[in-house]
Structure formats: structure tokens, C-alpha cells
Tab-separated table of C-alpha atoms and ligand atoms in Angstrom:
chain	number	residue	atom	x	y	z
A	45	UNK	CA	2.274	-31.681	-22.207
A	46	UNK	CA	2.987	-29.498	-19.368
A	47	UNK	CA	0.149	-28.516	-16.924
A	48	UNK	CA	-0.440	-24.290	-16.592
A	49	UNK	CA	-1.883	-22.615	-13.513
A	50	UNK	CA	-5.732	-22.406	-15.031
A	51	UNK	CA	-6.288	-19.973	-11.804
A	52	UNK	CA	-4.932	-17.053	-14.453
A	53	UNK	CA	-8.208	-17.595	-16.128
A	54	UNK	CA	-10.172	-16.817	-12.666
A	55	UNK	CA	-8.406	-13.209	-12.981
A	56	UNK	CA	-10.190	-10.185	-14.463
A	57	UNK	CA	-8.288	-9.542	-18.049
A	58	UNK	CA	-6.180	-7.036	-16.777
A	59	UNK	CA	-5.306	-5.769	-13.544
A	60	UNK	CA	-6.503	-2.325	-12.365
A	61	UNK	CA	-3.927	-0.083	-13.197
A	62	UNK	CA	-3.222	-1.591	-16.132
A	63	UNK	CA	-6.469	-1.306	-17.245
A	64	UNK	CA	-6.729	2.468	-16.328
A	65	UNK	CA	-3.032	3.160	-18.389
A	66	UNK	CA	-4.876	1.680	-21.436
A	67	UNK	CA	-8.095	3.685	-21.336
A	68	UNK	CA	-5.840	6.353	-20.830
A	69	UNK	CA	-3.363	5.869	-23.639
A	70	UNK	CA	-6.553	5.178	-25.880
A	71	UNK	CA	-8.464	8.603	-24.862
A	72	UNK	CA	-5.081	10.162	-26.223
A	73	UNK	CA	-4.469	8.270	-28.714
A	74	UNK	CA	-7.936	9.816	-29.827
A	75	UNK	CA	-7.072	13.207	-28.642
A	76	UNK	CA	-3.602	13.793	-29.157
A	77	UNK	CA	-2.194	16.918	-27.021
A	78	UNK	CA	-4.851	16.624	-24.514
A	79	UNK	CA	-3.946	17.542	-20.616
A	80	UNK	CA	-4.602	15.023	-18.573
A	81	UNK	CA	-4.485	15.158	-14.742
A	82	UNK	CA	-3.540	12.296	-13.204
A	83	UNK	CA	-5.104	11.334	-9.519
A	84	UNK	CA	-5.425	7.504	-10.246
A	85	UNK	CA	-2.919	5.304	-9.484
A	86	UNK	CA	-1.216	6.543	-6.231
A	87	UNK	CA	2.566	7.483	-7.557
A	88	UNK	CA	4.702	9.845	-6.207
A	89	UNK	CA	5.562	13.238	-8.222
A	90	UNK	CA	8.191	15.037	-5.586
A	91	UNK	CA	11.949	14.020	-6.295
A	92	UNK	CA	13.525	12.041	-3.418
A	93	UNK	CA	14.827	13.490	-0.348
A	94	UNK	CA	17.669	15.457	-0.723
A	95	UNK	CA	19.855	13.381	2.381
A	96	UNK	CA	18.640	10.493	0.096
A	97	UNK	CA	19.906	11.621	-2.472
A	98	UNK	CA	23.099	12.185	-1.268
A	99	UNK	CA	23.725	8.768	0.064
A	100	UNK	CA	23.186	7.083	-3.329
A	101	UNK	CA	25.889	9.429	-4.322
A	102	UNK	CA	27.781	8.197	-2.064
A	103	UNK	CA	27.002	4.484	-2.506
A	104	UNK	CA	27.764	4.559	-6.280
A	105	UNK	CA	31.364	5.852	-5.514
A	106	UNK	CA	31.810	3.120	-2.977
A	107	UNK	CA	30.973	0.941	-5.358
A	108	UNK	CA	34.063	2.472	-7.401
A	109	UNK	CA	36.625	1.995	-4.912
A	110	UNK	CA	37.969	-1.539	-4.066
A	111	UNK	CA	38.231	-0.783	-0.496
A	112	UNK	CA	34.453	0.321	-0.046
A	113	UNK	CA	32.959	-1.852	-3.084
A	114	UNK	CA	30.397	-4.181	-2.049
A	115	UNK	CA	29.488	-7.576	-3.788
A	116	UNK	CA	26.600	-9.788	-2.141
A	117	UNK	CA	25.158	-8.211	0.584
A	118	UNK	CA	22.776	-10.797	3.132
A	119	UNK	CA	19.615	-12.083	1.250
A	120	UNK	CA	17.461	-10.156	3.763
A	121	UNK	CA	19.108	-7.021	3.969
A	122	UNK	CA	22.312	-5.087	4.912
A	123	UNK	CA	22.579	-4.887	8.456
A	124	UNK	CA	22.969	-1.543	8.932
A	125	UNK	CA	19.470	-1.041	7.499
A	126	UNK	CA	17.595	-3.409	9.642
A	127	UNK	CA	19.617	-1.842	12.574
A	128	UNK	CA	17.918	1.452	11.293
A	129	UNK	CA	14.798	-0.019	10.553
A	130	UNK	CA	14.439	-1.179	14.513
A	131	UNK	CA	15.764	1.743	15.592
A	132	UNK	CA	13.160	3.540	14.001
A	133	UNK	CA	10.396	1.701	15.086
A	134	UNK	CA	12.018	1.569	18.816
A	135	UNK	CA	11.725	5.295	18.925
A	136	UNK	CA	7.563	5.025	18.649
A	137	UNK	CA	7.960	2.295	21.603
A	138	UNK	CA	7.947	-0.939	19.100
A	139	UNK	CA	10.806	-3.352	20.336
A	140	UNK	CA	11.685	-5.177	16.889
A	141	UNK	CA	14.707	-6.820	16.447
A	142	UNK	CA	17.041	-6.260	13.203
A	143	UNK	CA	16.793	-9.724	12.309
A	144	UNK	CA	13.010	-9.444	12.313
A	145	UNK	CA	13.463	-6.779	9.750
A	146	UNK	CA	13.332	-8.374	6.087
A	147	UNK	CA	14.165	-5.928	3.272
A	148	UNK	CA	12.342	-5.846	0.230
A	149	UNK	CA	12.051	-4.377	-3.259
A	150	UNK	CA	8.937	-3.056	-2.172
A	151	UNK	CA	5.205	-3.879	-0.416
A	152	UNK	CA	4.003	-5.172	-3.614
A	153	UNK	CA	6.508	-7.327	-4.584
A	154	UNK	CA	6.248	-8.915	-1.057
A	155	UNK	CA	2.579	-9.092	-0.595
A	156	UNK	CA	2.607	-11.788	-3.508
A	157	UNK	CA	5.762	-13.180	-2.769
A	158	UNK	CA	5.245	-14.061	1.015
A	159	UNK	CA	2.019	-16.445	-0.091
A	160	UNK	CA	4.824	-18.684	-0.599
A	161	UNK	CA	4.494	-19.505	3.246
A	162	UNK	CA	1.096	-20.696	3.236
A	163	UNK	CA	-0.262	-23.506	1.799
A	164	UNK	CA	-3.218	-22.763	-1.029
A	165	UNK	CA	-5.164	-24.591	0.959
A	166	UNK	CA	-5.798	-21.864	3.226
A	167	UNK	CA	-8.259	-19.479	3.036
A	168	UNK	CA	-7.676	-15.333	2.703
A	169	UNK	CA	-9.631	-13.130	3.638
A	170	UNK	CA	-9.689	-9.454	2.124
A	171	UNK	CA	-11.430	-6.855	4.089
A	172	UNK	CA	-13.193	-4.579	0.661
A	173	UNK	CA	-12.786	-2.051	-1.030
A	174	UNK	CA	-9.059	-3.411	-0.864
A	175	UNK	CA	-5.989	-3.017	-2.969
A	176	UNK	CA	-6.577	-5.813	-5.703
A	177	UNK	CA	-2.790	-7.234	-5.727
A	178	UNK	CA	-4.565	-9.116	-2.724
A	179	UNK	CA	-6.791	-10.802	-4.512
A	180	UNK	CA	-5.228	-11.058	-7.588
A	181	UNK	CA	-2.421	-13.019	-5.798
A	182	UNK	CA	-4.413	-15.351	-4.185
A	183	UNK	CA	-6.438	-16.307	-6.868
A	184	UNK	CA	-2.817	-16.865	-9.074
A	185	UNK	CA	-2.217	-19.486	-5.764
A	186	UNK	CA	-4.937	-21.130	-6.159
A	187	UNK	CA	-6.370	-20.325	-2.709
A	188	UNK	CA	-10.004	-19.530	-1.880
A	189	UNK	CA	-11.089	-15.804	-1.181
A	190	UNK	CA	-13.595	-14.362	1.267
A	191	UNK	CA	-14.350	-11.368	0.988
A	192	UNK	CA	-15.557	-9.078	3.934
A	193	UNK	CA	-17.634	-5.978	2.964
A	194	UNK	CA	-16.960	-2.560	4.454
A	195	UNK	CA	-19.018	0.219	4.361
A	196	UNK	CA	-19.886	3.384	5.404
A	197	UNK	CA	-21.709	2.272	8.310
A	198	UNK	CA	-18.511	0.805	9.967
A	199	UNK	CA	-16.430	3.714	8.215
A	200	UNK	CA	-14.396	1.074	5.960
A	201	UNK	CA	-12.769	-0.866	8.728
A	202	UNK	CA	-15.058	-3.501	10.508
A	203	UNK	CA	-14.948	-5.576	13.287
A	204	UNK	CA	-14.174	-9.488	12.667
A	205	UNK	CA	-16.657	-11.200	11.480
A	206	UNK	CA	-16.884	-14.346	13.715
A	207	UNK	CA	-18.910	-16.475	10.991
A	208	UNK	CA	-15.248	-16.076	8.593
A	209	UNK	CA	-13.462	-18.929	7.937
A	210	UNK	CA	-10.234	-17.044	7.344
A	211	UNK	CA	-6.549	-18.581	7.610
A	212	UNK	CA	-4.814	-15.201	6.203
A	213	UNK	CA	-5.674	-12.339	6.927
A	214	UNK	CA	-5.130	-9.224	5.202
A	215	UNK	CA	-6.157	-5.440	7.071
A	216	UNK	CA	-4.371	-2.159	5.383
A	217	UNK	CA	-4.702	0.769	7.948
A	218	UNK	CA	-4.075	3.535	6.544
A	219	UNK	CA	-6.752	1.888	3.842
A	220	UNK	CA	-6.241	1.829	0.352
A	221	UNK	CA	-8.442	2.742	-1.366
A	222	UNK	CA	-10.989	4.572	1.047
A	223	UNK	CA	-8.698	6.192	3.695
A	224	UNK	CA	-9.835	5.114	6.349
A	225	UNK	CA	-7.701	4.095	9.361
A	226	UNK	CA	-8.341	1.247	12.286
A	227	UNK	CA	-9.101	2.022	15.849
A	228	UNK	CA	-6.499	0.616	18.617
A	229	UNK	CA	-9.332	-1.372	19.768
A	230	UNK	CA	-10.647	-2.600	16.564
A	231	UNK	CA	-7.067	-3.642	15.436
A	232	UNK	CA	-6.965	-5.229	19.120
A	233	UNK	CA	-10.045	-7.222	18.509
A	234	UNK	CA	-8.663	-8.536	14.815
A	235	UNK	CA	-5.259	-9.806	17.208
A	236	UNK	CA	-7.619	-11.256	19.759
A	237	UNK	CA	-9.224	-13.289	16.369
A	238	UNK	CA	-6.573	-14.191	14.827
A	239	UNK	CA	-4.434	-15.522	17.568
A	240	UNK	CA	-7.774	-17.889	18.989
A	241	UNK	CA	-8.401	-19.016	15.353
A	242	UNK	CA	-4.659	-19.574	14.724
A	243	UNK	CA	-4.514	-17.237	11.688
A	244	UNK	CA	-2.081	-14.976	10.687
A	245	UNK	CA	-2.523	-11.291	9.893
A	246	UNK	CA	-0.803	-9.566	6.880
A	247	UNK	CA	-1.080	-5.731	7.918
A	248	UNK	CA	-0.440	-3.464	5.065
A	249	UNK	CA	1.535	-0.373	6.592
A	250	UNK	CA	2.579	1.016	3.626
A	251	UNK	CA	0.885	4.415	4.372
A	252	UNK	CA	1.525	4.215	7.732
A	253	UNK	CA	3.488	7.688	7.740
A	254	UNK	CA	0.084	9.262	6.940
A	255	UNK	CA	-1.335	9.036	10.298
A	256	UNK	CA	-2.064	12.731	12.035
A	257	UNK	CA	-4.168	10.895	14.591
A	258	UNK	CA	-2.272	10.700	18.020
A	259	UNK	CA	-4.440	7.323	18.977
A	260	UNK	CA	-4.376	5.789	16.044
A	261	UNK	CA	-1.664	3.076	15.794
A	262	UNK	CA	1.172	3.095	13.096
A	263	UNK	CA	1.845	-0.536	13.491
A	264	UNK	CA	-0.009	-3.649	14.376
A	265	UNK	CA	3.014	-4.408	17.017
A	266	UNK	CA	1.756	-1.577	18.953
A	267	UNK	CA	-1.103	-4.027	19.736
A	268	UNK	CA	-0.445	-6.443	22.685
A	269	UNK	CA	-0.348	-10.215	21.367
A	270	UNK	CA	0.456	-8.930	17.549
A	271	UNK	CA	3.616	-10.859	18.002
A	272	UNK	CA	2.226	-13.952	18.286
A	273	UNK	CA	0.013	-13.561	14.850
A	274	UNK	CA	0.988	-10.821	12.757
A	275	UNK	CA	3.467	-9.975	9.438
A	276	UNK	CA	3.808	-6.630	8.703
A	277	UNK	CA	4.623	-5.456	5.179
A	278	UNK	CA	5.475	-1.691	4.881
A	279	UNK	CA	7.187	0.407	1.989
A	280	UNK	CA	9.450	3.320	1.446
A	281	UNK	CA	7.287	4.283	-2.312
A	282	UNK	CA	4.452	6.298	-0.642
A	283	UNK	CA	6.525	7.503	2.528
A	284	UNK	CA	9.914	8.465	0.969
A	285	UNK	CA	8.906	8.469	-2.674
A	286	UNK	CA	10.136	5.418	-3.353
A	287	UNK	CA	8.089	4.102	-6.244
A	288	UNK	CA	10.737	4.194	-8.799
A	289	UNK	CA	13.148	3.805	-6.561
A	290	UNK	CA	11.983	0.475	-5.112
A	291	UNK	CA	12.607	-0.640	-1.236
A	292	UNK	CA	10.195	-2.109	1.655
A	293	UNK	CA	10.447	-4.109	3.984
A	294	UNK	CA	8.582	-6.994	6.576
A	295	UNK	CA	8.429	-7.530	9.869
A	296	UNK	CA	8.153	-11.353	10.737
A	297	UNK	CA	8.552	-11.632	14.748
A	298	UNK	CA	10.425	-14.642	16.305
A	299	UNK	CA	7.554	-15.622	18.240
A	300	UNK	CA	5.069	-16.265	15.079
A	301	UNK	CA	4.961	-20.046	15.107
A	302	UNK	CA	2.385	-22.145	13.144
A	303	UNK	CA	2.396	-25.664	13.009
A	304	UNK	CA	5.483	-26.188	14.699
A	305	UNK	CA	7.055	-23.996	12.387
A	306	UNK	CA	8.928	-20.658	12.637
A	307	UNK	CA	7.660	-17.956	9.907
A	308	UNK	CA	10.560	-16.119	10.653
A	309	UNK	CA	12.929	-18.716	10.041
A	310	UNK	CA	10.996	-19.838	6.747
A	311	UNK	CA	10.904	-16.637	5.285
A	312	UNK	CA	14.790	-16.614	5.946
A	313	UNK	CA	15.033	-19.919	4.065
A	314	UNK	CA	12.762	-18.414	1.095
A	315	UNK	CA	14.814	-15.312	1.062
A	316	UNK	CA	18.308	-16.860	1.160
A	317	UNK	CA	17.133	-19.084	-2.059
A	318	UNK	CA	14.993	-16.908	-3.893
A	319	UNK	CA	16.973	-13.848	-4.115
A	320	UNK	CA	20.221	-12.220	-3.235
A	321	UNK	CA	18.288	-9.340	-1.957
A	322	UNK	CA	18.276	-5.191	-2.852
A	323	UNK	CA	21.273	-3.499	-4.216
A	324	UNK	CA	23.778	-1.857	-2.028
A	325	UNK	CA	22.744	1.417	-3.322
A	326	UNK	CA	19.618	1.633	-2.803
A	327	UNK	CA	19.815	0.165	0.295
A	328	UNK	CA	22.353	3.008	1.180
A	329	UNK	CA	19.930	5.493	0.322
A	330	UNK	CA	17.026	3.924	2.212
A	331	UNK	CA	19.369	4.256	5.616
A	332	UNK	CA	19.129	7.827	4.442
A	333	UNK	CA	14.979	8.053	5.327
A	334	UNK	CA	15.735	6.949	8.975
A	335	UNK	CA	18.367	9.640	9.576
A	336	UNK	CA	17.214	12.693	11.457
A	337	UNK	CA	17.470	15.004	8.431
A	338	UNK	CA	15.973	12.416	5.930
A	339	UNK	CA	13.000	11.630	8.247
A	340	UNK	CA	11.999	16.131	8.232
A	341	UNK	CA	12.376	16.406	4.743
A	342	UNK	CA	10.250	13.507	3.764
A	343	UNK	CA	7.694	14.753	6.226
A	344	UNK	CA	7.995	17.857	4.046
A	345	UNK	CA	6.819	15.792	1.155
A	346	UNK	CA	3.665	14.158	3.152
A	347	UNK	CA	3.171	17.834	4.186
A	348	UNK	CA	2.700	18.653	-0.013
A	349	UNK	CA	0.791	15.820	-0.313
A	350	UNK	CA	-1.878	16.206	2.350
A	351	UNK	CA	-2.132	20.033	1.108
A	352	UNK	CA	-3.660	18.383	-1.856
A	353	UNK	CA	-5.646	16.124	-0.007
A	354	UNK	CA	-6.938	18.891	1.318
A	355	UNK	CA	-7.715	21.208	-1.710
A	356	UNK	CA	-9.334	17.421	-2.705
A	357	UNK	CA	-11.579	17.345	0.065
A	358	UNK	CA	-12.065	21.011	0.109
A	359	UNK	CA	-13.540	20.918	-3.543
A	360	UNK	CA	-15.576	17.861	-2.734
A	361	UNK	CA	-17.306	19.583	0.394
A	362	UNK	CA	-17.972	22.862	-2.010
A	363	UNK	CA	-19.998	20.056	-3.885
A	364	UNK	CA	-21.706	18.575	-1.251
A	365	UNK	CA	-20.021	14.724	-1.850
A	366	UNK	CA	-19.883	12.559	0.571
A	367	UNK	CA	-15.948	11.380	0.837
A	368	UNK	CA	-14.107	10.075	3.569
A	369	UNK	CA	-10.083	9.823	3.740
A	370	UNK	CA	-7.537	12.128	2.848
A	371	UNK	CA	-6.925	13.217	7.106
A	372	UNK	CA	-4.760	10.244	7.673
A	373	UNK	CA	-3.885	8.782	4.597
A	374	UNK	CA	-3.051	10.239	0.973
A	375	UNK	CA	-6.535	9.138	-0.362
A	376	UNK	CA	-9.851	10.370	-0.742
A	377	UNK	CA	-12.613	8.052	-1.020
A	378	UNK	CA	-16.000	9.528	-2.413
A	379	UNK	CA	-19.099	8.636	-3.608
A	380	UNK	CA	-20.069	8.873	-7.387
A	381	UNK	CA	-22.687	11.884	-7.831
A	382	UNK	CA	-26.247	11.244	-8.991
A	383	UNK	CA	-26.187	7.522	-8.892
A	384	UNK	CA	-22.815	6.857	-11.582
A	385	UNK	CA	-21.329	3.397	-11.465
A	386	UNK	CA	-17.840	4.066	-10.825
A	387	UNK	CA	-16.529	2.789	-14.039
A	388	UNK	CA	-19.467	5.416	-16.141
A	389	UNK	CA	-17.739	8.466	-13.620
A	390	UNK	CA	-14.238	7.486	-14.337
A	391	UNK	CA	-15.622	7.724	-18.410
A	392	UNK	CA	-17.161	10.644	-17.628
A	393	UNK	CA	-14.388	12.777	-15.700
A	394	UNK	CA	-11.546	11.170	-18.053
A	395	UNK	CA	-14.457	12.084	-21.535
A	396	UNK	CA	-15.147	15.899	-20.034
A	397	UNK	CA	-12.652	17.219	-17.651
A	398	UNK	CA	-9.457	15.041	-18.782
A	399	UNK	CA	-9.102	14.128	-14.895
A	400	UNK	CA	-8.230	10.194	-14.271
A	401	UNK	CA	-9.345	8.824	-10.588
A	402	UNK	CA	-9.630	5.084	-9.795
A	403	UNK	CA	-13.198	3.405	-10.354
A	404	UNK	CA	-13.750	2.273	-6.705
A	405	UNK	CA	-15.213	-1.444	-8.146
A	406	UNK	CA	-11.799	-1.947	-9.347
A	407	UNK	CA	-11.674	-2.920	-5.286
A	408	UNK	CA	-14.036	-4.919	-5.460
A	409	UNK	CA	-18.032	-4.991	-5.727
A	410	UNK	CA	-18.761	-2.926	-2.823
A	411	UNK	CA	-16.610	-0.633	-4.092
A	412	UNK	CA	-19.557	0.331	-6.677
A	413	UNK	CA	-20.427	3.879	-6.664
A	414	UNK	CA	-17.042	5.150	-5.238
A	415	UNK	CA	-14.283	6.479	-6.826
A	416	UNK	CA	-10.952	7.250	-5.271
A	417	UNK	CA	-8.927	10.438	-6.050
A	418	UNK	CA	-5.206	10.587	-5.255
A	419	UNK	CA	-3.837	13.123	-3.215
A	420	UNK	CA	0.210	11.974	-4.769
A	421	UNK	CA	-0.293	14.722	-7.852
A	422	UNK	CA	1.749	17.533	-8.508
A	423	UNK	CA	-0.041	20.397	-6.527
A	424	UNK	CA	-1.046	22.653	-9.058
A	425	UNK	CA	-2.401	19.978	-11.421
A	426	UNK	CA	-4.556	19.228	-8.545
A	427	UNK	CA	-5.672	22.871	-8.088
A	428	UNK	CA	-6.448	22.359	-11.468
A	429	UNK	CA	-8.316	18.961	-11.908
A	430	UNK	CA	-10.520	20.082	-8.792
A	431	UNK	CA	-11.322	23.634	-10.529
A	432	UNK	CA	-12.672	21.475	-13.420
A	433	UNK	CA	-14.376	18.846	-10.980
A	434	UNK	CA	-15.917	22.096	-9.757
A	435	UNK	CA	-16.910	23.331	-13.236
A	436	UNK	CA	-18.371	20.205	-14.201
A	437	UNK	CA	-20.261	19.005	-11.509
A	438	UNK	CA	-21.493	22.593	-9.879
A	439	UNK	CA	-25.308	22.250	-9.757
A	440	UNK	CA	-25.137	19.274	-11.099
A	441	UNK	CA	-25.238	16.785	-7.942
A	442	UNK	CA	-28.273	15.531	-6.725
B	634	MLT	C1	-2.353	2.424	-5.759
B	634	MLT	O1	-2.571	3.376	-6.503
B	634	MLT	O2	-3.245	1.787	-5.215
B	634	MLT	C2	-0.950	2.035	-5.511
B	634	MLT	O3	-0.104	3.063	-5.800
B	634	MLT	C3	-0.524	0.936	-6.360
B	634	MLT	C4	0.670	0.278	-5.776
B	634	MLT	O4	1.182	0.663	-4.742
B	634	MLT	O5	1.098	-0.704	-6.372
């Protein structure tokens, strides 16, 4: 009889999101014609970039012509978009090379895939509130979690804990869920741990184009001796509406070694027999983000998005919540009112108002309490779903 992975039965039934889509389809299943406003999962709702646009155009009628056609492109990615890609990050003063660039269908897809690298015998550790793919995709491994509680005290991104036993380590800066972004010097003291413990970060960049801080780093290679111990996975969903799209992409630098062994050159060996990599196309329109003209209009796009962080925050000040987030990333972090578990305030908001957030213990227990609201809405359906957060809740916190 064959053996299953029994670590499936470790997992919560369902993962987050999926869990919020049912509740969701159920409440209108119940209340057919209802309008909801959606501010849970963090999913794009402006159209691609025009330049973007433009280039898959032009990619599908390459792919009509024998002369430009293109069959199997490199497992890790065309080189003209890791040239980009290093280009890119050379212009913020981050020397990468395009062969350190991996392309990916996306952050997601590579934050569970790249486990393949380590053995399960290793331990993770997850900074929480975190995005629960983390988790989730350890526990499917096999490999032992710690967990490292943030709070408000350290503003959701603490120092290393020297008592951790932690082999992999995984920091998101912009955070998701709670906003919050690490300090050069904090991300410099996680480096300075990993690289005397002989860890290896995973650093989560995939809201990285958030940032509005001047000081506050975009990428873990901006901190000295990240070479030497860091992986960073980033993603085109959240910064160039990529979601549907699909398209990310890892840095792995030459110099990471463990164990006498290149991760660079094992990813490469993972790649080149797991996959035969992203379509030309979409590829093609990725190139299109880096370009001058596709790099302003997607910053039009974050522009959009942190006006609705902003009527977010706005509405939750009027209130008197405590939130942080929404400055430097596209989400806003608050606390429940009067006490709510986060999971009786999502029922409540989703049972009253028809407004859907994300239950912040969906990020893990000391994420009880908090809820997170996405700022990734269509504008005016956030006008809307804070005038009724307004309507509800005036008078009514404690
Ligand atoms: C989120 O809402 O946390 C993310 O959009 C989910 C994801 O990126 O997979």
C-alpha cells in the first residue's frame, strides 16, 4: 500500500483564503444580490499597464511568425528579462547578476517550491502574524515550525531572538499582513544572525514597491553580508498587477554556499528538471514593467492604491482604532473594536455591512484581535465599505 504525507493532516482544513471564498459564497448563497466589498484577500483590481500591455501584443504575433516564434526558452528565464531584472535593481545600487535572477510564475509558487533545497530536517522559523503559505508549506515538508511573535511593542518586526533554533528563515518587509516594514539596522542584525548561525534567510519582497520611506531598504542585498545568507523571492502580482497574470522572480547570489554546496547552482539543477520555465509571452510583457514608461505607469497604480490606503486609515482614525500599515505597504493592520476575536469581526462586518477583511488569526495566534483590510479594492468600493465601517461602528468603539 503506498505511504501518504500524514503532515496534510497537521494543516488547518482549509487554507485562509479559501476559507474566506467559502464563507463568502455561503453568505450569498443566503442572500442572493447582496453587494459585497471585497478588502480580504490582497488582489489587484486596475488592468495592467498599458506598455505591458502592448508587449504581450507584441509577443503573441511573434509567436505567429516563424522568424520571431519562440519554442523553449531557458528553465530560469529568458535572458533578456534577467538582464532587466539586474538592471533594475543596479539602478537602486544592488549589483545582481542576470544569472542570479531566477524567473518564476510568481512569489507563491516559489516560496513552496524552493523548500525543495532544504532538508525537512531543518527548522523554519516564521516571524507572526505572517502570510500562512509559510507555514502551510512547511508543515506539507514535514519540517518543524517556530514561530516568533510580533507585536505592537516591537511594531511587527522584531529583533532575532537569540534563544531560536532556526535553520530557515523567513522575514517579509513590507509585512503581510500588518504593514509594517524593517529598519536597515534591524534587517542588518537578522544578516549578522543568520550568517553566524549558518542559516539562510527567505526575504519576502513581494511588496517591496510599496516603500515611501527613503531609509527603509527595498531589498535585503542592500544589507552588507546578505550575500552570503539570503534568497530573495519578489513578485510582479502586487507591483505590476500581476496576479492573474502570473510572473516573479528569486534572487539566489553566487556566494550563498551551505554545506559545501552552491544554492545557486542547485536551484539551477531543480529548475532545469522541474520545469521549462514561464511562457515567452508573459515573460515579454514582464520586460515591459522595467522599461521607463512601464515602471511610471505602474507607479500610477500604487499611487490608486495607497489613495485607498489612505481613505482606509483615514476612516479608522475618525474611529479612534488603533491600525498600523497602509504608509509603506498596501495593508492596514488594525485592531478588532471592543474586544472581537477576529474571526466574530470578520462575521460581523461580512453579517452587517457586507464588507470582507482578513481575520488577523488566520496569521497565526497572535494575530487574535486584528483584522487586516486591503488597500488593492476598486476605489470607490472602498469609499464605500469605509462609509459603512463608519456607520456601523460610530459610537460604538470602546
Ligand atoms: C494576500 O492577500 O495575503 C495575498 O494576496 C495572497 C497571495 O499573494 O497569495
Amino acid at each position: 500500500m503506498i505511504e501518504m504525507n500524514v503532515h496534510y493532516a497537521e494543516l488547518k482544513e482549509s487554507y485562509l483564503f479559501a476559507g474566506i471564498a467559502k464563507k463568502t459564497e455561503a453568505y450569498l448563497e443566503r442572500h442572493p444580490g447582496s453587494r459585497l466589498l471585497r478588502l480580504g484577500i490582497g488582489d489587484v483590481s486596475l488592468p495592467l499597464a498599458p506598455a505591458v500591455i502592448e508587449a504581450l501584443h507584441e509577443a503573441v504575433d511573434d509567436q505567429s511568425r516563424k522568424e520571431s516564434f519562440q519554442g523553449y526558452l531557458p528553465e530560469c528565464g529568458a535572458p533578456f528579462l534577467r538582464e532587466a531584472i539586474a538592471r533594475h535593481y543596479a539602478e537602486s545600487g544592488v549589483e545582481v547578476a542576470p544569472k542570479e535572477v531566477f524567473i518564476s510564475s510568481g512569489a507563491s509558487d516559489e516560496l513552496g517550491d524552493i523548500l525543495d533545497l532544504f532538508s525537512p530536517r531543518s527548522a523554519a522559523l516564521v516571524v507572526e502574524p505572517a502570510y500562512p503559505a509559510y507555514v502551510d508549506a512547511n508543515v506539507m515538508a514535514g519540517r518543524r515550525v517556530e514561530r516568533l511573535e510580533a507585536g505592537k511593542d516591537d511594531g511587527f518586526a522584531p529583533w532575532p531572538d537569540p534563544e531560536a533554533k532556526a535553520d530557515l528563515i523567513y522575514l517579509c518587509s513590507p509585512s503581510n499582513p500588518t504593514g509594517s516594514v524593517y529598519s536597515r539596522k534591524k534587517l542588518q542584525a537578522w544578516v549578522d544572525y543568520a550568517n553566524e548561525r549558518g542559516a539562510v534567510i527567505l526575504f519576502d519582497a513581494a511588496y517591496e514597491a510599496f516603500i515611501e520611506d527613503p531609509g527603509t531598504p527595498h531589498s535585503i542585498f542592500e544589507i552588507d553580508g546578505a550575500r552570503t545568507c539570503a534568497i530573495e523571492i519578489c513578485s510582479l502580482s502586487k507591483t505590476a498587477g500581476f496576479t492573474g497574470t502570473r510572473l516573479g522572480y528569486t534572487i539566489i547570489p553566487k556566494e550563498l554556499r551551505r554545506e559545501g554546496l552552491s544554492l545557486d547552482g542547485m536551484w539551477t539543477r531543480n529548475r532545469t528538471t522541474k520545469t521549462n520555465g514561464v511562457s515567452y509571452i508573459i515573460q515579454k510583457g514582464a520586460a515591459a514593467v522595467f522599461t521607463p514608461e512601464g515602471r511610471r505607469q505602474i507607479e500610477g497604480n500604487i499611487k490608486v492604491y495607497k489613495g485607498n490606503a489612505r481613505v482606509i486609515t483615514g476612516a479608522l482614525s475618525e474611529l479612534g482604532i488603533w491600525y498600523c500599515g497602509g504608509e509603506n505597504a498596501p495593508y492596514v493592520w488594525m485592531e478588532c473594536p471592543n474586544g472581537m476575536l477576529s474571526w466574530e469581526f470578520f462575521d460581523y462586518l461580512l453579517e452587517e455591512i457586507q464588507v470582507v477583511g482578513t481575520p488577523g488569526e488566520g496569521f497565526g495566534v497572535c494575530g487574535e484581535g486584528f483584522f487586516r483590510l486591503s488597500s488593492f479594492g476598486d476605489p470607490d468600493d472602498t469609499i464605500e465599505a469605509m462609509e459603512r465601517l463608519k456607520g456601523l461602528l460610530r459610537g460604538a468603539c470602546a
